[in-house]
Coordinates of C-alpha atoms and ligand atoms in Angstrom, one line a residue:
X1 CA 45.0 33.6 -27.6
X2 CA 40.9 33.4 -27.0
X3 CA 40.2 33.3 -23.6
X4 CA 38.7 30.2 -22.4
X5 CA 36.1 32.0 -20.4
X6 CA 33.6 34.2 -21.9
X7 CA 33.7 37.5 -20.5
X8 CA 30.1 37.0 -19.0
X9 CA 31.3 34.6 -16.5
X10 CA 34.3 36.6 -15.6
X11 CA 34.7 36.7 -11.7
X12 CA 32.1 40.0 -10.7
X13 CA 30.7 40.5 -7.3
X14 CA 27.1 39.5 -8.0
X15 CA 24.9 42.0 -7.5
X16 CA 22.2 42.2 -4.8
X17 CA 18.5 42.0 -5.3
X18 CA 18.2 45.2 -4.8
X19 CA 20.7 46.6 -7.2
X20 CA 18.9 44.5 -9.5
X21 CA 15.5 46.4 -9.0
X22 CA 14.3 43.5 -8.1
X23 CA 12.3 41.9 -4.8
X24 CA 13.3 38.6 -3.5
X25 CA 11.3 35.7 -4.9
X26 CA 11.6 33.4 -1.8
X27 CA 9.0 32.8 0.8
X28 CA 5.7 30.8 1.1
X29 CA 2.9 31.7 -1.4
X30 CA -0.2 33.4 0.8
X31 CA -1.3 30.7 3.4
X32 CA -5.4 29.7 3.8
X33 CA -7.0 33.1 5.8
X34 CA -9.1 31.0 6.9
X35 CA -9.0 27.9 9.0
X36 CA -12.9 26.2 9.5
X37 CA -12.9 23.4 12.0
X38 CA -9.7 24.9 13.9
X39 CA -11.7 25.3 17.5
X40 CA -11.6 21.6 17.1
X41 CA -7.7 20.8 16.9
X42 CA -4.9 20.1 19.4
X43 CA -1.7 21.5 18.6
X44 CA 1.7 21.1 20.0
X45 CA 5.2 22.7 20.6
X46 CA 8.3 21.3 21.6
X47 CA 11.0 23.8 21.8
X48 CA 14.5 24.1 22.9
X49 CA 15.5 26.2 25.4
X50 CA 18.9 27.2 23.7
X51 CA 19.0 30.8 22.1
X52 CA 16.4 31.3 24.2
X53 CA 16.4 35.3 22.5
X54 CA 15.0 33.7 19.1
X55 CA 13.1 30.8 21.3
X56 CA 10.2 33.1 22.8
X57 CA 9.5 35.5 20.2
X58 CA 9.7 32.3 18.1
X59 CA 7.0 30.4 20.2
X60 CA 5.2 33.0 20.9
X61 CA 4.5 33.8 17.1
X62 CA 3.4 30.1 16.7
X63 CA 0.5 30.6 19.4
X64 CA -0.1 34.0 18.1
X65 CA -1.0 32.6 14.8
X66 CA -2.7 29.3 15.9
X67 CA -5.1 30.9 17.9
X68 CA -5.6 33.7 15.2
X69 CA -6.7 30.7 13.7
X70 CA -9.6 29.8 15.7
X71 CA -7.3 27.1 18.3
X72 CA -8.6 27.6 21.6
X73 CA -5.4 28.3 24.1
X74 CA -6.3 25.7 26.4
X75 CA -5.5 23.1 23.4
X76 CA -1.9 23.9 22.7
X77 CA 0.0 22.1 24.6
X78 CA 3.7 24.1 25.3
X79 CA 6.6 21.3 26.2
X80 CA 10.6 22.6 25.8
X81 CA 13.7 20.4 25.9
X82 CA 17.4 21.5 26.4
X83 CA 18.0 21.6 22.7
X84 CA 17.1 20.8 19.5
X85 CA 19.0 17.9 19.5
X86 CA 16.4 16.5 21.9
X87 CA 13.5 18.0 19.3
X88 CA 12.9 14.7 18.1
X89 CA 12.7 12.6 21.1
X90 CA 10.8 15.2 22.8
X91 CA 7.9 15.6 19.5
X92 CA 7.9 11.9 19.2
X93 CA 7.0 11.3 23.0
X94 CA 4.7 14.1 23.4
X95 CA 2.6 13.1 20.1
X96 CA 2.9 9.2 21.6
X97 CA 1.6 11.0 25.0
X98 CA -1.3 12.3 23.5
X99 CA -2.3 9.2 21.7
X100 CA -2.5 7.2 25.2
X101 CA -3.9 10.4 26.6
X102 CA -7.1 10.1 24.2
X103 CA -7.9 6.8 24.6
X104 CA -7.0 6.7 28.3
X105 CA -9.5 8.5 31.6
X106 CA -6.2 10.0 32.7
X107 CA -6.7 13.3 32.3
X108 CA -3.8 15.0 33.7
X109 CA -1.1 13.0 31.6
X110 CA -0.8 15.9 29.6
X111 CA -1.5 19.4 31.0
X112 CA -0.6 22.1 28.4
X113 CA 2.4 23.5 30.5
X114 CA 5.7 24.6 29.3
X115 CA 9.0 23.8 31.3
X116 CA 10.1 27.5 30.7
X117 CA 9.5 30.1 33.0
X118 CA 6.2 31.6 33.5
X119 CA 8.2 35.5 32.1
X120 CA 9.6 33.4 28.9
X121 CA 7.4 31.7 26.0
X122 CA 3.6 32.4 27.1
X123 CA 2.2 29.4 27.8
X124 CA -1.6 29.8 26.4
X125 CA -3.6 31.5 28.9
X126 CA -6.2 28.8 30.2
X127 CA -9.4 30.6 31.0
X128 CA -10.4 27.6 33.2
X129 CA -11.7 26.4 30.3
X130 CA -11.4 22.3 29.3
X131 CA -8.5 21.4 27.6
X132 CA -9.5 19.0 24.9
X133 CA -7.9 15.1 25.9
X134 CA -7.7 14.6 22.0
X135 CA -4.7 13.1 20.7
X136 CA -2.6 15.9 19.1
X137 CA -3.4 17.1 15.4
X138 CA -0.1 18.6 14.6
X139 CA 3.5 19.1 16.6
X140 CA 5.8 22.1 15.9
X141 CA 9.3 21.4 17.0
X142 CA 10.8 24.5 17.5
X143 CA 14.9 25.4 18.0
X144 CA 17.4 27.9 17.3
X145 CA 20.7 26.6 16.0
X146 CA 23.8 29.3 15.3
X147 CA 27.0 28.3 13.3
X148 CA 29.7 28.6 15.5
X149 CA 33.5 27.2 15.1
X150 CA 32.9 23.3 15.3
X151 CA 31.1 20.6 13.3
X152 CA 28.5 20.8 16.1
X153 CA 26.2 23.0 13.7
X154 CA 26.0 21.0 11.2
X155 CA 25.4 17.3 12.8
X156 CA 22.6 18.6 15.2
X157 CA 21.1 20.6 12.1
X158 CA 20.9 17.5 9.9
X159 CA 20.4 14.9 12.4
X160 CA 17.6 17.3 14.1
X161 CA 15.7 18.2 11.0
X162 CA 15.4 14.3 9.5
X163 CA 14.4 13.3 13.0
X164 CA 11.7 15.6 12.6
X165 CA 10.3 14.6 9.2
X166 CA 11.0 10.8 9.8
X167 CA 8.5 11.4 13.1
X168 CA 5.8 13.5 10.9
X169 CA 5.8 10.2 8.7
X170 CA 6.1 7.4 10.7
X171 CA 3.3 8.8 12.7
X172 CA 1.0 10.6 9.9
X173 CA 0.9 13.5 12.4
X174 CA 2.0 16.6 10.6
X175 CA 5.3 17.8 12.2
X176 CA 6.2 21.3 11.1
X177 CA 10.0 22.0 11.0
X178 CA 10.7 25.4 13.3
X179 CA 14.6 25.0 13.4
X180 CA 16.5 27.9 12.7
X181 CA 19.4 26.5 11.0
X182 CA 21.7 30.9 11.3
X183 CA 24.7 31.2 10.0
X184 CA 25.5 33.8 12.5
X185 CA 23.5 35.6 15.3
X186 CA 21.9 38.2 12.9
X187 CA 20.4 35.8 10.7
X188 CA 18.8 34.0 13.9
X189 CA 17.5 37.5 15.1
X190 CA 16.0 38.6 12.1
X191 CA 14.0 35.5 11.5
X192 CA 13.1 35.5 15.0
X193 CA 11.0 38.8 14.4
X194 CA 13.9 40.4 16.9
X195 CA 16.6 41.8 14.4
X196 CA 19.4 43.9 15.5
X197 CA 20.2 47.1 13.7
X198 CA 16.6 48.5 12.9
X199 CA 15.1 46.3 10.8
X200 CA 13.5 43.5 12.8
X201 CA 13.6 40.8 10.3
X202 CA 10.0 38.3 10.1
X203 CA 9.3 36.2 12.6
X204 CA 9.1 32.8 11.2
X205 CA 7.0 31.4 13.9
X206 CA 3.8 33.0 12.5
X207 CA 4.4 31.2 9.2
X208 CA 4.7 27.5 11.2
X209 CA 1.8 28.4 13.8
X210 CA -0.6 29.0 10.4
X211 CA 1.5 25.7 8.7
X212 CA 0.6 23.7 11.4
X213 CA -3.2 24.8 11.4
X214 CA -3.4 24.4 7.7
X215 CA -1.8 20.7 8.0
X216 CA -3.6 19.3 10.8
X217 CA -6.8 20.7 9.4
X218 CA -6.0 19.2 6.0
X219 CA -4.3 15.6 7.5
X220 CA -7.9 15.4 9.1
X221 CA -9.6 15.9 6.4
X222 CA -7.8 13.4 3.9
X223 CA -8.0 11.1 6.9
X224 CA -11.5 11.5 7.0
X225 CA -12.4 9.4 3.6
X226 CA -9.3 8.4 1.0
X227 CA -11.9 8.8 -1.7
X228 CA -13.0 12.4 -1.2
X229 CA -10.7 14.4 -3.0
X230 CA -10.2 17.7 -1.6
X231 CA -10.9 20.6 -3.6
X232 CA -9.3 24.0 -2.2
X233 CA -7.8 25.9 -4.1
X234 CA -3.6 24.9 -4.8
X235 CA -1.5 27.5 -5.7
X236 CA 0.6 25.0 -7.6
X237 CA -2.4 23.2 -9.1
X238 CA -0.9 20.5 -11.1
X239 CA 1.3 19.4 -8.1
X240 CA -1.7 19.2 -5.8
X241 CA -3.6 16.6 -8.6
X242 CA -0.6 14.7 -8.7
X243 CA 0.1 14.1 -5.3
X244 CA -3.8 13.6 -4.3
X245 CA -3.4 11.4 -6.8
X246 CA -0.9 9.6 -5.3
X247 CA -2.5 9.8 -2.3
X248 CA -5.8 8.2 -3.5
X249 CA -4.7 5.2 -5.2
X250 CA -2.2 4.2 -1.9
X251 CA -4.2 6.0 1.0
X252 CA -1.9 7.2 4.0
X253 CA -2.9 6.9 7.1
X254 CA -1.8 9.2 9.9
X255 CA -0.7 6.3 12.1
X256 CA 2.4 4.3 10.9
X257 CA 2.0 2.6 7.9
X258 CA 5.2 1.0 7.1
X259 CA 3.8 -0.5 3.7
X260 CA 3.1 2.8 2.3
X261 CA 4.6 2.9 -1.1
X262 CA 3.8 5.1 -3.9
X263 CA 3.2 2.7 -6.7
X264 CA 1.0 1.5 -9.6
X265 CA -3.6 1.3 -8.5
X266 CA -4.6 -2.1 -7.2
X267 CA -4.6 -4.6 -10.0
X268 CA -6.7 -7.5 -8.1
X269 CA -8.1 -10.9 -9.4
X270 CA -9.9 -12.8 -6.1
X271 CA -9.5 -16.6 -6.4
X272 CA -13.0 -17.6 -5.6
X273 CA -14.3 -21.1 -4.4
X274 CA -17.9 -21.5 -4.1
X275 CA -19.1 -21.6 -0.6
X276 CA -15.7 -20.6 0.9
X277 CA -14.0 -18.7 3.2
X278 CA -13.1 -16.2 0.1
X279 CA -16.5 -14.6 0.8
X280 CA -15.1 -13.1 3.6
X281 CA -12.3 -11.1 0.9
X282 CA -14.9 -10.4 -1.9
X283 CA -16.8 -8.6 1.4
X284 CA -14.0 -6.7 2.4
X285 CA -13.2 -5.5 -1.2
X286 CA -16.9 -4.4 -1.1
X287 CA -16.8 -2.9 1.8
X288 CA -13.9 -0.5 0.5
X289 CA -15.0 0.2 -2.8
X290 CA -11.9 -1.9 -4.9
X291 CA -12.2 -2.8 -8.4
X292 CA -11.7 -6.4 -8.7
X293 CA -11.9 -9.5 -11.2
X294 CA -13.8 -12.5 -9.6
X295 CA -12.8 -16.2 -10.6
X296 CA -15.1 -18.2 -9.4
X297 CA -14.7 -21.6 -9.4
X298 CA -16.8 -25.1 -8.5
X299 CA -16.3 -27.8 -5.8
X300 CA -16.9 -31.0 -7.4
X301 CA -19.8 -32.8 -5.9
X302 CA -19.9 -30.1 -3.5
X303 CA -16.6 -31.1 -1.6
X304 CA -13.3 -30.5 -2.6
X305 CA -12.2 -27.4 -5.5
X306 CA -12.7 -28.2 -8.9
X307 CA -8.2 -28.9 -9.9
X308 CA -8.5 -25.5 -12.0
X309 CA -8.8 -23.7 -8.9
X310 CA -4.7 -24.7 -8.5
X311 CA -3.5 -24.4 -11.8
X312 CA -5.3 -21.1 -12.7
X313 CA -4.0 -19.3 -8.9
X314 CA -1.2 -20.7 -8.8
X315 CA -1.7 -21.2 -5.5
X316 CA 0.7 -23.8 -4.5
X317 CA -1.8 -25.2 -1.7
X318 CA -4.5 -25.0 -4.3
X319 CA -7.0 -23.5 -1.7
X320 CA -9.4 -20.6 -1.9
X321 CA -9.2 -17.5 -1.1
X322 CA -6.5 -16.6 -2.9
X323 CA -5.4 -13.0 -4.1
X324 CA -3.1 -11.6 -7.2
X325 CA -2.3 -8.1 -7.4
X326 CA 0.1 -7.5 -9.7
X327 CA 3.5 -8.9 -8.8
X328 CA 1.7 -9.6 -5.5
X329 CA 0.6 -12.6 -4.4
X330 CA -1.5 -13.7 -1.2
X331 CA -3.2 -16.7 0.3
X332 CA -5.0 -16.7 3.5
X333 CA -8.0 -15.7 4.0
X334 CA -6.7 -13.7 7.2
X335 CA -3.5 -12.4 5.6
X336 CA -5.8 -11.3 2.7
X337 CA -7.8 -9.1 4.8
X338 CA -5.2 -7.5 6.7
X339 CA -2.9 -6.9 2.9
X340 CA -5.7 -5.2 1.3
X341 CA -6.5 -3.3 4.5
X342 CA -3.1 -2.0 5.2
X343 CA -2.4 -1.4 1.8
X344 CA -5.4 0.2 0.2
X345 CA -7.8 1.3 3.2
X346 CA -7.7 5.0 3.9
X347 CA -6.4 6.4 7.6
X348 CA -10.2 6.4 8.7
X349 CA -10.9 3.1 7.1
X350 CA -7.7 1.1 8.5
X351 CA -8.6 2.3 11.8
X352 CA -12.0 1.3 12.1
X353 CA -11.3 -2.0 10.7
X354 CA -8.5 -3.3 12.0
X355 CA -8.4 -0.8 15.4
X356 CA -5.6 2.2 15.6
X357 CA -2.5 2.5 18.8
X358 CA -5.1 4.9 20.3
X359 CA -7.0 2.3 21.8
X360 CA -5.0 -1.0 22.2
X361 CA -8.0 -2.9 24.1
X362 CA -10.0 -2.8 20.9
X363 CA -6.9 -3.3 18.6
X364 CA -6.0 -6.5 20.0
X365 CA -9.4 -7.8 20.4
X366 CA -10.1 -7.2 16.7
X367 CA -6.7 -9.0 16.0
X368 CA -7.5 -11.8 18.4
X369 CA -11.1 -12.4 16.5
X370 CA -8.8 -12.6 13.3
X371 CA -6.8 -15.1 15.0
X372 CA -10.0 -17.2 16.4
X373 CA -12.0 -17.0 12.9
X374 CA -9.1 -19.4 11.5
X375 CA -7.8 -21.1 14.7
X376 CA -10.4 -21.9 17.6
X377 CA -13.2 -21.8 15.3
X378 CA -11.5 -24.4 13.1
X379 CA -13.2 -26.9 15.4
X380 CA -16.8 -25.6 13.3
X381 CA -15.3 -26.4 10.2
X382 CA -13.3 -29.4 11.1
X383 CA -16.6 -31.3 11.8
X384 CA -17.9 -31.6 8.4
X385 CA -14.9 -33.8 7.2
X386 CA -16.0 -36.9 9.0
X387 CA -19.5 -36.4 7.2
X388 CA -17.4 -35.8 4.0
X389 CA -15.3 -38.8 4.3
X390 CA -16.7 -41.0 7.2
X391 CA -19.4 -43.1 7.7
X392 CA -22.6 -41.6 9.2
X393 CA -22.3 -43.2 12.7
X394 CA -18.5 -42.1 13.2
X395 CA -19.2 -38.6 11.7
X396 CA -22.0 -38.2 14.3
X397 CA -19.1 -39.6 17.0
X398 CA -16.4 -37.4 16.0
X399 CA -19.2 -34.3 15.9
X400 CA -20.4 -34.7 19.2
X401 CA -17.0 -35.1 20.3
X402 CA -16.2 -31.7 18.9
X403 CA -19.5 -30.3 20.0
X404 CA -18.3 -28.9 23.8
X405 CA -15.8 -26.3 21.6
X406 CA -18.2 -25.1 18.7
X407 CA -20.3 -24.4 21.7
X408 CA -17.8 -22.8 23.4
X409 CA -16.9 -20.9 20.6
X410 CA -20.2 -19.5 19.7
X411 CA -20.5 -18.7 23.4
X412 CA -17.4 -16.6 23.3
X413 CA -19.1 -14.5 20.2
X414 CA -22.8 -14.7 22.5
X415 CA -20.9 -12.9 25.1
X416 CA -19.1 -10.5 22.8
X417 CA -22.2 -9.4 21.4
X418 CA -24.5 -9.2 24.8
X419 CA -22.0 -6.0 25.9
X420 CA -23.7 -3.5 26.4
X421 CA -22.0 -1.3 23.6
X422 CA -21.3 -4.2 21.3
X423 CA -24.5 -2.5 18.7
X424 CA -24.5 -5.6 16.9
X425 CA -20.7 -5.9 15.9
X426 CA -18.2 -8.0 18.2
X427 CA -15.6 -5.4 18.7
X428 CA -16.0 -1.4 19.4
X429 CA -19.2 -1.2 18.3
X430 CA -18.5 -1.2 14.8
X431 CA -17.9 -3.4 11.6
X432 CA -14.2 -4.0 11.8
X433 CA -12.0 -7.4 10.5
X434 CA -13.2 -9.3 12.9
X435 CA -17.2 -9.5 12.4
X436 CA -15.4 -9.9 8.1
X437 CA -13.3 -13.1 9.7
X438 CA -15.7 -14.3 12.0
X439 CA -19.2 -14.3 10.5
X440 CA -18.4 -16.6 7.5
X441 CA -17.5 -19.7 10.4
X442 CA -20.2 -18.7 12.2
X443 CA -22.7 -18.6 9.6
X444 CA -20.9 -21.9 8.4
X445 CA -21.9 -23.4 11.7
X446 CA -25.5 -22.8 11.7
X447 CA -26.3 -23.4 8.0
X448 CA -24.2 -27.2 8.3
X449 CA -25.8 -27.7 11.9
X450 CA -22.3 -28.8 13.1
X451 CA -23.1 -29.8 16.8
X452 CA -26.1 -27.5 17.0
X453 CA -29.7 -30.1 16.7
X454 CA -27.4 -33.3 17.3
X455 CA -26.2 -32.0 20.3
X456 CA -30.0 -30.8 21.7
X457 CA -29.4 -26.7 21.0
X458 CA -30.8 -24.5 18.9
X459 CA -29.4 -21.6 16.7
X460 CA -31.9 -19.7 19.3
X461 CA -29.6 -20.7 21.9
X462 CA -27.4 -17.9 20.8
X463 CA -29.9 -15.4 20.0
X464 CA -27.2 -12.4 19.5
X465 CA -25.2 -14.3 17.4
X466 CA -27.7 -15.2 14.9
X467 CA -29.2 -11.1 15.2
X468 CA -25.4 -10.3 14.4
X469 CA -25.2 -12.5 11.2
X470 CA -28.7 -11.1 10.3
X471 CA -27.5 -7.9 10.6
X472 CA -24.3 -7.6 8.4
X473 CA -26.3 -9.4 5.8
X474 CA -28.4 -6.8 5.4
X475 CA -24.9 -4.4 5.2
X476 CA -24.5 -3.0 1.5
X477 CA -21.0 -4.4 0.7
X478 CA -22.2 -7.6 2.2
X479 CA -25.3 -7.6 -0.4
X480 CA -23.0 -6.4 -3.3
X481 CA -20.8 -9.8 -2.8
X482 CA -24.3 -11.7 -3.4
X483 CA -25.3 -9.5 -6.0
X484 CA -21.8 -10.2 -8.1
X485 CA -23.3 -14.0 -8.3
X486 CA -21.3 -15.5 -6.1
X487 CA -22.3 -18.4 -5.1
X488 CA -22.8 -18.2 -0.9
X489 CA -25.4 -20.4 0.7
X490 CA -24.6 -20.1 3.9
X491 CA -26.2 -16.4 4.7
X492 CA -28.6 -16.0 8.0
X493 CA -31.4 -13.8 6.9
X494 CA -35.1 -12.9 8.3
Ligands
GSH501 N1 -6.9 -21.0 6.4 C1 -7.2 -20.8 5.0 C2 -8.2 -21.9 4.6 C3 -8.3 -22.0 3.1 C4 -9.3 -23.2 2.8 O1 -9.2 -24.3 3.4 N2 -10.2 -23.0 1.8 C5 -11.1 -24.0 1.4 C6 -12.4 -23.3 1.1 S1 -13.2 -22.6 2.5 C7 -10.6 -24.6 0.1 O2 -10.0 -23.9 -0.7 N3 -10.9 -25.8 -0.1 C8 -10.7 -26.4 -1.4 C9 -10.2 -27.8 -1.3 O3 -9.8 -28.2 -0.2 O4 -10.1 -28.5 -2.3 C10 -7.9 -19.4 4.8 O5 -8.3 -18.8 5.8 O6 -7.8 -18.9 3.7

């Protein structure tokens, strides 16, 4: 009878790497040699104090590399935690930490001290010099884990190195994985840089020091503009176009983006009314460079939207703005803003417009101003009904009536803009969502006269205001909107 197995795959002890004349082909390909913009970064490491044999050469390795780098000492930070089951937690909190740290004056709520003994993992020598109060640019957590008779092993391996990544991407700050996941006490030594019987293995924490250089450098740099596509050399070159790919068409930013989702490029058609709040979108998808078809469409006798406006959307409240992309569709003119912001906007872009968890003052005043533009302010837009559908005389009533809260309104904006940072935008001295949201209503206001003249003021009465409008119509994406003949009447200029 044939045997059923060929003789090739008859049971052999397989023979080593070595017998086979032949070197092993695992390990990383060479890393950069060469790290510009390093002095700038803050690094840190969480480690576990267990193994603590494989823990300090381990650590020590990291900083060794980092700073080969060009890191200054004082700005890696050194925390530990029991174990590596607390990695997670402790990364997490020290990245969230830093973040606070950065946009707070405190400047002692993170010293770069390690829980360990002064004789165990060196905590970076600080020459006196300052320790930068930036929020951290990459986190190694570092642990030793050694197989031993229980399940214990394997849950706190798993459970540890998902906690990890999860953290790298909820965040966007690179976490680099230094767990030792040794099947016996050799294993850990060796890649501790220790070994045991002569040959003192590689110390792996060299390899995550220079990882975590190399990814915060890199994180920074994607973050710095979506478009800009880097161009260092990949060792796997078709990979690296593919994922910066990827990356381009969906942006990531390095704070939690939980709408991040690796799909098909924008596919947008703006639902346009003439001399309506959808200028503020068509803006926005200016300002950040979208392709985008434009559908404009008329108000009959310069009220309400022509009925096409409904059927052609699909808008079921027939109003403009109005926003398909693809299977996705969005009304709103505030919700609009925010979707294409979140979802297409690179790190540096969604920060600046719609404000980052590094400073929350200026985050929730920018939300606020998204929340004013549609709900206080409504009073400004409320008033040209009665003109609409009213006789003069009660229009004039139901204006003055409203008059006390479009002032107050445009008082609130007067006083935004008269801090002395404000530089001509209402939050953080800088165009964000809320100058997009705001400006149409107050541009609205002055060019209808809704309780201005009738009620004895002046647009000069507000004399910022009306400098701010000026101003971001003279902003490119601003003029680009006007150059795409939209029709827009309502624009304060010289
Ligand atoms: N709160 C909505 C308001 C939408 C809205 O009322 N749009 C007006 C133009 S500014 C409209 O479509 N009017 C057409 C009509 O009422 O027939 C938003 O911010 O998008």
């Amino acid at each position: 009878m044939r045997c059923a197995v060929p003789p090739c795959h008859k049971k052999e002890k397989p023979l080593t790497a070595t017998q086979l004349n032949m070197a092993s082909i695992k390990g990383p390909a060479p890393a950069p040699t060469s790290f510009p913009g390093a002095e700038k970064l803050r690094i840190g490491i969480v480690h576990a104090r267990w193994n603590e044999e494989c823990i300090t050469p381990l650590v020590n390795g990291c900083i060794k590399n980092i700073t080969a780098a060009g890191v200054k000492p004082e700005n890696i930070v050194v925390e530990s935690v029991p174990g590596s089951w607390e990695l997670p937690f402790g990364v997490s909190r020290l990245i969230s930490a830093s973040q606070v740290q950065a946009s707070s004056n405190v400047s002692d709520l993170m010293g770069a001290t390690s829980l360990l003994d002064d004789s165990k993992p060196a905590t970076p020598t600080t020459t006196g010099a300052k320790a930068s109060k930036a929020a951290l640019d990459a986190v190694i957590g570092i642990g030793v884990l050694i197989k031993g008779s229980t399940m214990h092993f394997e849950y706190i391996s798993e459970s540890c190195c998902s906690g990890l990544m999860r953290i790298g991407l909820d965040t966007g700050v690179p976490v680099i994985l230094g767990v030792l996941t040794a099947l016996t006490e050799d294993q850990a030594l060796e890649r501790s840089g220790v070994g045991r019987k002569g040959d003192k293995g590689h110390n792996h924490g060299l390899d995550w020091g220079s990882a975590a250089v190399e990814m915060a450098l890199k994180t920074n740099r994607w973050a710095e503009d979506g478009d800009s596509i880097p161009h260092s050399p990949s060792v796997i070159n078709n990979a690296s176009i593919l994922s910066l790919n990827l990356t381009k068409n969906h942006q990531h930013p390095s704070s939690p983006n939980p709408f991040l989702v690796m799909s098909a490029s924008p596919d947008l058609t703006l639902f346009y009314l003439e001399n309506s709040r959808a200028f503020r979108v068509a803006w926005l998808l200016e300002h950040l460079s979208l392709p985008y078809t434009l559908k404009q469409f008329r108000r009959i006798e310069g009220k309400r939207a022509e009925p096409t406006l409904r059927s052609e959307s699909t808008n079921p409240l027939g109003k403009s703005p109005y926003l398909i992309d693809g299977d996705v569709q969005v009304g709103e003119s505030s919700a609009i803003v925010k979707y294409l912001i979140t979802r297409y906007a690179s790190q540096r872009q969604r920060d600046d417009l719609l404000g980052s968890p590094s400073n929350w003052s200026d985050f929730t005043a920018i939300e606020s101003f998204i929340s004013f533009s549609e709900g206080m302010m409504i009073h400004t837009l409320s008033a040209i009904y009665p003109r609409w559908f009213s006789t003069p005389e009660i229009a004039k009533e139901i204006e003055a009536g409203l008059s006390a809260n479009i002032h107050n309104n445009l008082n609130f904006l007067e006083q935004s803009l008269s801090r002395p940072n404000a530089n001509g935008f209402l939050v953080a001295g800088r165009l964000t969502a809320a100058d997009i949201m705001c400006a149409f209503t107050a541009e609205y206001t002055f060019h209808m006269d809704t309780g201005i003249t009738s009620q004895g003021k002046k647009m000069e009465d507000w004399p910022k205001t009306v400098e701010w409008l000026k101003g971001l119509s003279r902003l490119e994406s601003y003029q680009k909107v006007l150059g795409k003949g939209v029709v827009h009447k309502f624009t304060i200029s010289e």
